[in-house]
Coordinates of C-alpha atoms in Angstrom, one line a residue:
X1 CA 114.0 45.3 151.8
X2 CA 116.4 47.0 154.2
X3 CA 119.0 49.3 152.6
X4 CA 121.6 48.8 155.4
X5 CA 121.6 46.6 158.4
X6 CA 123.1 49.6 160.3
X7 CA 121.1 52.8 159.4
X8 CA 123.6 54.9 161.2
X9 CA 126.2 54.0 158.5
X10 CA 124.2 55.9 156.0
X11 CA 124.5 59.0 158.0
X12 CA 128.2 58.4 158.5
X13 CA 128.7 57.8 154.7
X14 CA 126.9 60.9 153.7
X15 CA 128.9 63.0 156.2
X16 CA 132.2 61.4 155.1
X17 CA 131.5 61.9 151.4
X18 CA 130.4 65.5 152.0
X19 CA 133.5 66.2 154.1
X20 CA 135.8 64.6 151.6
X21 CA 134.3 66.6 148.7
X22 CA 134.4 69.8 150.6
X23 CA 138.0 69.4 151.7
X24 CA 139.2 68.4 148.2
X25 CA 137.4 71.4 146.6
X26 CA 138.7 73.7 149.3
X27 CA 142.3 72.5 148.9
X28 CA 142.1 72.5 145.1
X29 CA 140.6 75.9 144.8
X30 CA 143.2 77.3 147.2
X31 CA 146.0 76.0 145.0
X32 CA 144.4 77.7 142.0
X33 CA 144.1 80.9 144.0
X34 CA 147.7 80.7 144.9
X35 CA 148.7 80.1 141.3
X36 CA 146.7 83.2 140.2
X37 CA 148.6 85.3 142.9
X38 CA 152.0 83.9 141.9
X39 CA 151.4 84.8 138.2
X40 CA 150.5 88.3 139.3
X41 CA 147.3 88.2 137.2
X42 CA 145.3 90.3 139.7
X43 CA 148.3 92.4 140.8
X44 CA 148.3 93.7 144.4
X45 CA 144.8 92.4 145.0
X46 CA 146.1 88.8 145.5
X47 CA 149.8 89.4 145.8
X48 CA 149.6 89.1 149.7
X49 CA 148.6 85.5 149.4
X50 CA 152.0 84.5 148.1
X51 CA 153.5 85.4 151.5
X52 CA 151.2 83.0 153.5
X53 CA 152.8 79.7 152.4
X54 CA 154.1 77.4 155.1
X55 CA 155.7 74.1 154.3
X56 CA 154.5 74.3 150.7
X57 CA 150.9 74.8 151.8
X58 CA 149.1 78.0 150.9
X59 CA 147.6 78.6 154.3
X60 CA 146.3 82.1 153.6
X61 CA 144.8 81.0 150.3
X62 CA 142.9 78.2 152.1
X63 CA 141.6 80.7 154.7
X64 CA 140.5 83.0 151.9
X65 CA 138.7 80.2 150.1
X66 CA 137.0 79.2 153.3
X67 CA 135.7 82.8 153.9
X68 CA 134.3 82.9 150.3
X69 CA 132.5 79.6 150.9
X70 CA 131.0 80.9 154.1
X71 CA 129.8 84.0 152.2
X72 CA 128.1 81.8 149.6
X73 CA 126.4 79.8 152.4
X74 CA 124.6 83.0 153.5
X75 CA 122.3 82.5 150.5
X76 CA 120.5 80.1 152.8
X77 CA 119.1 77.9 150.0
X78 CA 120.9 74.7 149.0
X79 CA 118.8 74.5 145.8
X80 CA 120.1 77.9 144.7
X81 CA 123.7 77.1 145.8
X82 CA 123.6 73.8 143.9
X83 CA 122.4 75.5 140.7
X84 CA 125.1 78.2 140.9
X85 CA 127.8 75.6 141.7
X86 CA 126.7 73.4 138.8
X87 CA 126.6 76.4 136.3
X88 CA 130.1 77.6 137.4
X89 CA 131.6 74.1 137.0
X90 CA 130.0 73.8 133.6
X91 CA 131.4 77.2 132.7
X92 CA 134.9 76.0 133.5
X93 CA 134.4 72.9 131.3
X94 CA 133.1 75.2 128.6
X95 CA 136.2 77.4 128.8
X96 CA 138.4 74.3 128.7
X97 CA 136.7 73.0 125.6
X98 CA 136.8 76.4 123.9
X99 CA 140.6 76.6 124.6
X100 CA 141.2 73.1 123.2
X101 CA 139.1 74.0 120.1
X102 CA 141.1 77.2 119.5
X103 CA 144.4 75.4 119.9
X104 CA 143.4 72.7 117.5
X105 CA 142.1 75.1 114.9
X106 CA 145.2 77.2 115.0
X107 CA 147.5 74.1 114.8
X108 CA 149.5 75.2 117.8
X109 CA 152.7 73.1 117.8
X110 CA 152.8 72.9 121.6
X111 CA 149.3 71.4 121.8
X112 CA 149.6 67.6 121.8
X113 CA 146.6 66.1 123.7
X114 CA 147.1 62.5 125.0
X115 CA 143.5 61.7 124.5
X116 CA 143.6 59.6 121.3
X117 CA 140.0 60.3 120.3
X118 CA 140.4 64.1 120.6
X119 CA 139.6 66.3 117.6
X120 CA 138.1 69.7 117.0
X121 CA 134.7 68.0 116.6
X122 CA 134.9 66.4 120.1
X123 CA 135.9 69.8 121.6
X124 CA 133.0 71.5 119.8
X125 CA 130.5 68.8 121.0
X126 CA 131.8 69.2 124.5
X127 CA 131.5 73.0 124.3
X128 CA 127.9 72.9 122.9
X129 CA 126.9 70.2 125.4
X130 CA 128.1 72.2 128.5
X131 CA 126.5 75.4 127.1
X132 CA 123.1 73.6 126.6
X133 CA 123.3 72.1 130.1
X134 CA 124.0 75.5 131.7
X135 CA 120.8 76.9 130.3
X136 CA 118.9 73.8 131.1
X137 CA 119.8 74.2 134.8
X138 CA 119.1 77.9 135.0
X139 CA 119.0 80.3 132.0
X140 CA 119.4 83.4 134.2
X141 CA 122.5 82.1 136.1
X142 CA 124.0 80.7 132.8
X143 CA 123.7 84.0 131.0
X144 CA 124.9 86.1 133.9
X145 CA 128.0 83.8 134.4
X146 CA 128.9 84.0 130.7
X147 CA 128.6 87.8 130.7
X148 CA 130.6 88.2 133.9
X149 CA 133.3 85.8 132.6
X150 CA 133.6 87.8 129.4
X151 CA 133.9 91.1 131.3
X152 CA 136.5 89.6 133.6
X153 CA 138.6 88.5 130.5
X154 CA 138.3 92.0 129.0
X155 CA 139.3 93.7 132.3
X156 CA 142.3 91.3 132.8
X157 CA 143.4 91.9 129.2
X158 CA 143.3 95.7 129.7
X159 CA 144.5 96.1 133.3
X160 CA 146.3 93.0 134.5
X161 CA 150.0 93.6 135.3
X162 CA 150.8 90.2 133.7
X163 CA 149.0 91.0 130.4
X164 CA 152.2 92.3 128.8
X165 CA 154.8 90.3 130.7
X166 CA 153.2 86.9 130.9
X167 CA 155.4 84.1 129.5
X168 CA 152.8 81.3 129.0
X169 CA 151.7 82.5 125.5
X170 CA 148.4 83.9 124.2
X171 CA 145.8 82.0 122.3
X172 CA 144.7 85.2 120.6
X173 CA 148.2 85.6 119.1
X174 CA 147.9 82.0 117.7
X175 CA 144.5 82.8 116.2
X176 CA 145.8 86.1 114.7
X177 CA 148.8 84.3 113.2
X178 CA 146.6 81.6 111.7
X179 CA 144.2 84.1 110.1
X180 CA 146.9 86.5 108.9
X181 CA 148.8 83.6 107.2
X182 CA 145.5 82.4 105.6
X183 CA 144.6 85.7 104.1
X184 CA 148.1 86.6 103.0
X185 CA 148.1 83.5 100.9
X186 CA 144.8 84.6 99.4
X187 CA 146.2 88.0 98.6
X188 CA 147.4 87.8 95.0
X189 CA 149.8 90.5 93.7
X190 CA 148.7 89.7 90.1
X191 CA 145.2 90.9 90.8
X192 CA 146.2 94.4 91.9
X193 CA 144.1 97.2 90.4
X194 CA 144.6 100.9 90.2
X195 CA 141.3 101.6 91.9
X196 CA 142.6 99.9 95.0
X197 CA 146.1 101.2 94.9
X198 CA 147.5 102.6 98.1
X199 CA 151.0 103.6 99.2
X200 CA 152.9 100.8 100.9
X201 CA 155.6 102.8 102.6
X202 CA 159.2 101.9 103.4
X203 CA 160.7 104.8 105.4
X204 CA 164.5 104.7 105.8
X205 CA 165.4 106.0 109.2
X206 CA 169.0 106.9 110.2
X207 CA 168.0 108.1 113.7
X208 CA 164.5 108.4 115.0
X209 CA 165.5 111.1 117.5
X210 CA 165.6 113.7 114.7
X211 CA 163.0 112.2 112.5
X212 CA 159.9 111.8 114.7
X213 CA 157.7 114.4 112.7
X214 CA 158.6 112.5 109.4
X215 CA 157.7 109.2 111.1
X216 CA 154.3 110.5 112.0
X217 CA 153.8 112.1 108.5
X218 CA 154.5 108.8 106.8
X219 CA 152.1 107.0 109.2
X220 CA 149.4 109.4 108.0
X221 CA 150.4 109.1 104.4
X222 CA 150.1 105.3 104.2
X223 CA 146.3 105.4 104.0
X224 CA 145.7 102.0 105.7
X225 CA 148.6 100.5 103.7
X226 CA 151.8 98.8 104.7
X227 CA 154.2 100.9 106.7
X228 CA 157.7 99.7 107.4
X229 CA 160.5 101.5 109.3
X230 CA 163.8 100.4 107.8
X231 CA 167.2 100.9 109.4
X232 CA 170.6 99.9 108.2
X233 CA 173.5 99.2 110.5
X234 CA 176.6 100.1 108.5
X235 CA 180.3 100.0 108.8
X236 CA 181.1 96.3 108.9
X237 CA 180.2 93.1 107.1
X238 CA 177.9 90.8 109.0
X239 CA 180.6 88.2 109.4
X240 CA 182.7 90.7 111.3
X241 CA 180.2 90.9 114.2
X242 CA 180.4 88.4 117.0
X243 CA 176.7 88.5 117.5
X244 CA 173.9 89.8 115.3
X245 CA 173.4 93.5 116.4
X246 CA 169.8 93.6 115.1
X247 CA 168.7 91.2 117.9
X248 CA 169.6 93.6 120.7
X249 CA 168.3 96.7 118.8
X250 CA 165.0 95.3 117.6
X251 CA 163.1 95.6 121.0
X252 CA 164.1 99.3 121.3
X253 CA 162.6 100.0 117.9
X254 CA 159.4 98.2 118.9
X255 CA 159.3 100.4 122.0
X256 CA 159.8 103.4 119.7
X257 CA 156.7 102.4 117.7
X258 CA 154.7 102.0 120.9
X259 CA 155.9 105.4 122.2
X260 CA 155.0 107.3 118.9
X261 CA 151.7 105.3 118.6
X262 CA 152.2 104.6 114.9
X263 CA 151.1 101.5 113.0
X264 CA 154.4 100.3 111.6
X265 CA 156.6 97.2 111.2
X266 CA 160.3 97.3 111.8
X267 CA 163.0 95.9 109.6
X268 CA 166.7 96.0 110.5
X269 CA 169.6 94.8 108.5
X270 CA 173.4 94.8 108.5
X271 CA 175.4 96.0 105.5
X272 CA 178.8 97.4 104.7
X273 CA 177.2 100.5 103.0
X274 CA 173.9 102.2 103.1
X275 CA 173.3 101.5 99.5
X276 CA 173.7 97.8 100.0
X277 CA 171.4 97.9 103.0
X278 CA 168.7 99.8 101.0
X279 CA 168.8 96.9 98.5
X280 CA 168.3 94.4 101.3
X281 CA 165.4 96.2 102.9
X282 CA 163.6 97.0 99.6
X283 CA 163.8 93.3 98.5
X284 CA 163.0 91.6 101.7
X285 CA 160.5 94.0 103.5
X286 CA 156.9 92.9 103.5
X287 CA 155.4 89.5 102.9
X288 CA 153.6 88.0 99.9
X289 CA 151.6 90.7 98.0
X290 CA 152.2 93.2 100.8
X291 CA 155.5 94.7 99.7
X292 CA 156.6 98.3 99.8
X293 CA 156.0 100.3 96.6
X294 CA 157.0 103.7 97.9
X295 CA 160.4 104.5 99.5
X296 CA 160.7 107.6 101.6
X297 CA 164.0 109.3 102.1
X298 CA 165.0 112.3 104.2
X299 CA 166.6 115.2 102.3
X300 CA 170.4 115.3 102.5
X301 CA 171.5 118.6 104.0
X302 CA 173.9 119.9 106.6
X303 CA 171.3 121.1 109.1
X304 CA 172.0 120.1 112.6
X305 CA 169.5 117.4 113.7
X306 CA 167.1 118.1 116.5
X307 CA 166.7 115.7 119.4
X308 CA 162.9 115.6 119.7
X309 CA 163.1 113.2 122.7
X310 CA 164.9 115.9 124.8
X311 CA 163.8 119.2 123.2
X312 CA 161.7 121.3 125.7
X313 CA 158.1 121.6 124.5
X314 CA 158.4 118.7 122.1
X315 CA 155.3 116.5 121.9
X316 CA 157.6 113.5 121.6
X317 CA 159.7 114.2 124.7
X318 CA 160.6 111.0 126.7
X319 CA 163.3 109.4 128.8
X320 CA 162.5 105.9 127.8
X321 CA 165.5 105.7 125.5
X322 CA 168.1 106.7 128.2
X323 CA 169.0 103.3 129.5
X324 CA 171.5 102.9 132.3
X325 CA 173.4 106.0 131.2
X326 CA 173.4 104.8 127.6
X327 CA 171.7 107.0 125.0
X328 CA 169.8 104.9 122.4
X329 CA 169.4 106.2 118.9
X330 CA 172.4 108.6 119.0
X331 CA 172.1 111.6 116.6
X332 CA 174.2 111.7 113.5
X333 CA 177.3 113.7 113.1
X334 CA 179.5 114.7 110.2
X335 CA 181.3 111.4 110.2
X336 CA 178.0 109.4 109.8
X337 CA 176.5 111.8 107.2
X338 CA 175.7 110.0 103.9
X339 CA 177.9 111.2 101.1
X340 CA 176.5 113.1 98.1
X341 CA 177.4 110.4 95.5
X342 CA 175.9 107.6 97.7
X343 CA 172.7 109.5 98.2
X344 CA 172.3 109.9 94.4
X345 CA 173.0 106.2 94.0
X346 CA 170.2 105.5 96.5
X347 CA 167.7 107.3 94.3
X348 CA 169.0 105.6 91.2
X349 CA 168.7 102.2 92.8
X350 CA 165.1 102.9 93.9
X351 CA 164.1 103.9 90.4
X352 CA 165.9 100.9 89.0
X353 CA 163.7 98.7 91.3
X354 CA 160.6 100.4 89.8
X355 CA 159.6 101.8 93.2
X356 CA 158.1 105.2 93.8
X357 CA 160.4 107.5 95.8
X358 CA 159.4 110.3 98.1
X359 CA 162.1 112.8 99.3
X360 CA 161.1 114.7 102.4
X361 CA 162.6 118.1 103.6
X362 CA 162.0 120.6 106.3
X363 CA 160.0 118.2 108.5
X364 CA 161.6 119.8 111.5
X365 CA 158.8 122.5 111.1
X366 CA 156.0 120.0 110.7
X367 CA 153.7 119.8 113.6
X368 CA 150.1 118.4 113.4
X369 CA 149.4 119.8 116.9
X370 CA 150.4 123.3 115.8
X371 CA 148.4 123.2 112.6
X372 CA 145.4 121.8 114.5
X373 CA 145.4 124.7 117.0
X374 CA 145.6 127.2 114.1
X375 CA 142.9 125.9 111.8
X376 CA 141.2 122.8 113.3
X377 CA 141.5 119.1 112.5
X378 CA 140.4 119.5 108.9
X379 CA 143.5 121.6 108.2
X380 CA 145.8 118.7 109.1
X381 CA 144.2 116.5 106.4
X382 CA 144.1 119.3 103.8
X383 CA 147.7 120.1 104.5
X384 CA 148.8 116.5 104.2
X385 CA 147.1 116.2 100.8
X386 CA 148.9 119.3 99.5
X387 CA 152.4 118.4 100.7
X388 CA 153.5 116.5 97.5
X389 CA 154.6 119.8 95.8
X390 CA 156.2 118.6 92.5
X391 CA 155.9 115.6 90.3
X392 CA 158.9 114.9 88.1
X393 CA 158.2 112.4 85.3
X394 CA 161.2 110.6 83.8
X395 CA 162.4 111.8 80.5
X396 CA 164.3 110.0 77.8
X397 CA 167.5 111.6 78.8
X398 CA 167.5 109.8 82.2
X399 CA 169.9 106.9 82.2
X400 CA 167.7 104.7 84.5
X401 CA 164.7 103.0 82.8
X402 CA 161.8 103.0 85.2
X403 CA 158.4 103.4 83.5
X404 CA 155.5 104.7 85.5
X405 CA 157.7 105.6 88.4
X406 CA 157.7 109.0 89.9
X407 CA 160.0 111.1 92.0
X408 CA 157.9 112.9 94.6
X409 CA 159.8 115.6 96.4
X410 CA 157.8 116.1 99.6
X411 CA 158.7 119.4 101.3
X412 CA 157.2 121.1 104.4
X413 CA 157.1 124.8 104.0
X414 CA 160.0 126.3 105.8
X415 CA 159.2 128.9 108.5
X416 CA 155.7 129.5 107.2
X417 CA 152.8 127.3 106.3
X418 CA 151.6 129.4 103.4
X419 CA 154.7 129.4 101.2
X420 CA 156.0 126.4 99.3
X421 CA 159.7 126.3 98.4
X422 CA 160.3 124.1 95.4
X423 CA 163.2 121.7 95.6
X424 CA 166.1 122.5 93.3
X425 CA 166.3 120.0 90.5
X426 CA 169.7 119.2 89.0

């Protein structure tokens, strides 16, 4: 039985279908390549493609894709090319199913698929199906493509210019949020045990420019526990501000955490007085069972604060916080110094809230780098363990009732590392 009355039409049909598929793939891939260049995912490597757009058509991207196709044709075997092409197409479907599965499991609010039969199970079936078919076609090509795709993702995550500035959102952040929320709900404060006690530190910071050694010390002291940097914006009631001042300051504090390379959260609040702000931070900092149990205060004295961001030879020196002629985190002066009575009230309030308190002094002389050069890395750890110099238990004569709460004066030896100066006790 003849297939076609005009055999030449078969040849014309094959050529037409091949040309149509080739052009559609060439144009489609060039649009994807242009989008990658516009999003600056590969940086300067593809940025030049964004300049070759004429009449809305990515001409340079089309030429680039055509060159890549010609390179593949040098394999000189349609069977091999067909296998590679099929494996790469299935890899893209696998990635799509994996992304849909992750978005569904994390309950991402912006993920609203129009396919009515969609569920996590259909995404999982599609993922497993494409994975199996990849290895059925060619196990070596399938394994190599998966490994190369994974390496590409890691490299883009580490070195891509858009990894920190991209505005399309990250699935990893949604997964982390989902898991953190899940395990925080499982963490029960009623099941705490002394064997697993660790300091959950809330460090009150007036100005980080003069407190960077203390910030690093508290980061070492937390022993894998919670570490929160607390700052109080004083002087006015919140209702007297036109806009919330913490909104504009919060990114600068996050940049500070990145610069100092410490593992800390940041909590900012607005209050009329420092005492009122301390109450805010102590009660609201943390989440669930992860709440601060140790409050760290700097010692109140009249020493002139040191600007560690500008001090010559400082290990924290930087110009990141000099923005457009404005100096962020300005050092305190006599007008902003906390008063004696208020400082004592801060200690009293902390004890009333049944929190441990740590008062730090002479941390202007604390330098892990200096100690390490003198005695090696082990000296840093030994020194840190010996810093709590005195433990003062509460007596019956104290007006504040706070059982099992300790006042821990933490003092760095002044001018020498071998002599401890005990704090005066009133």
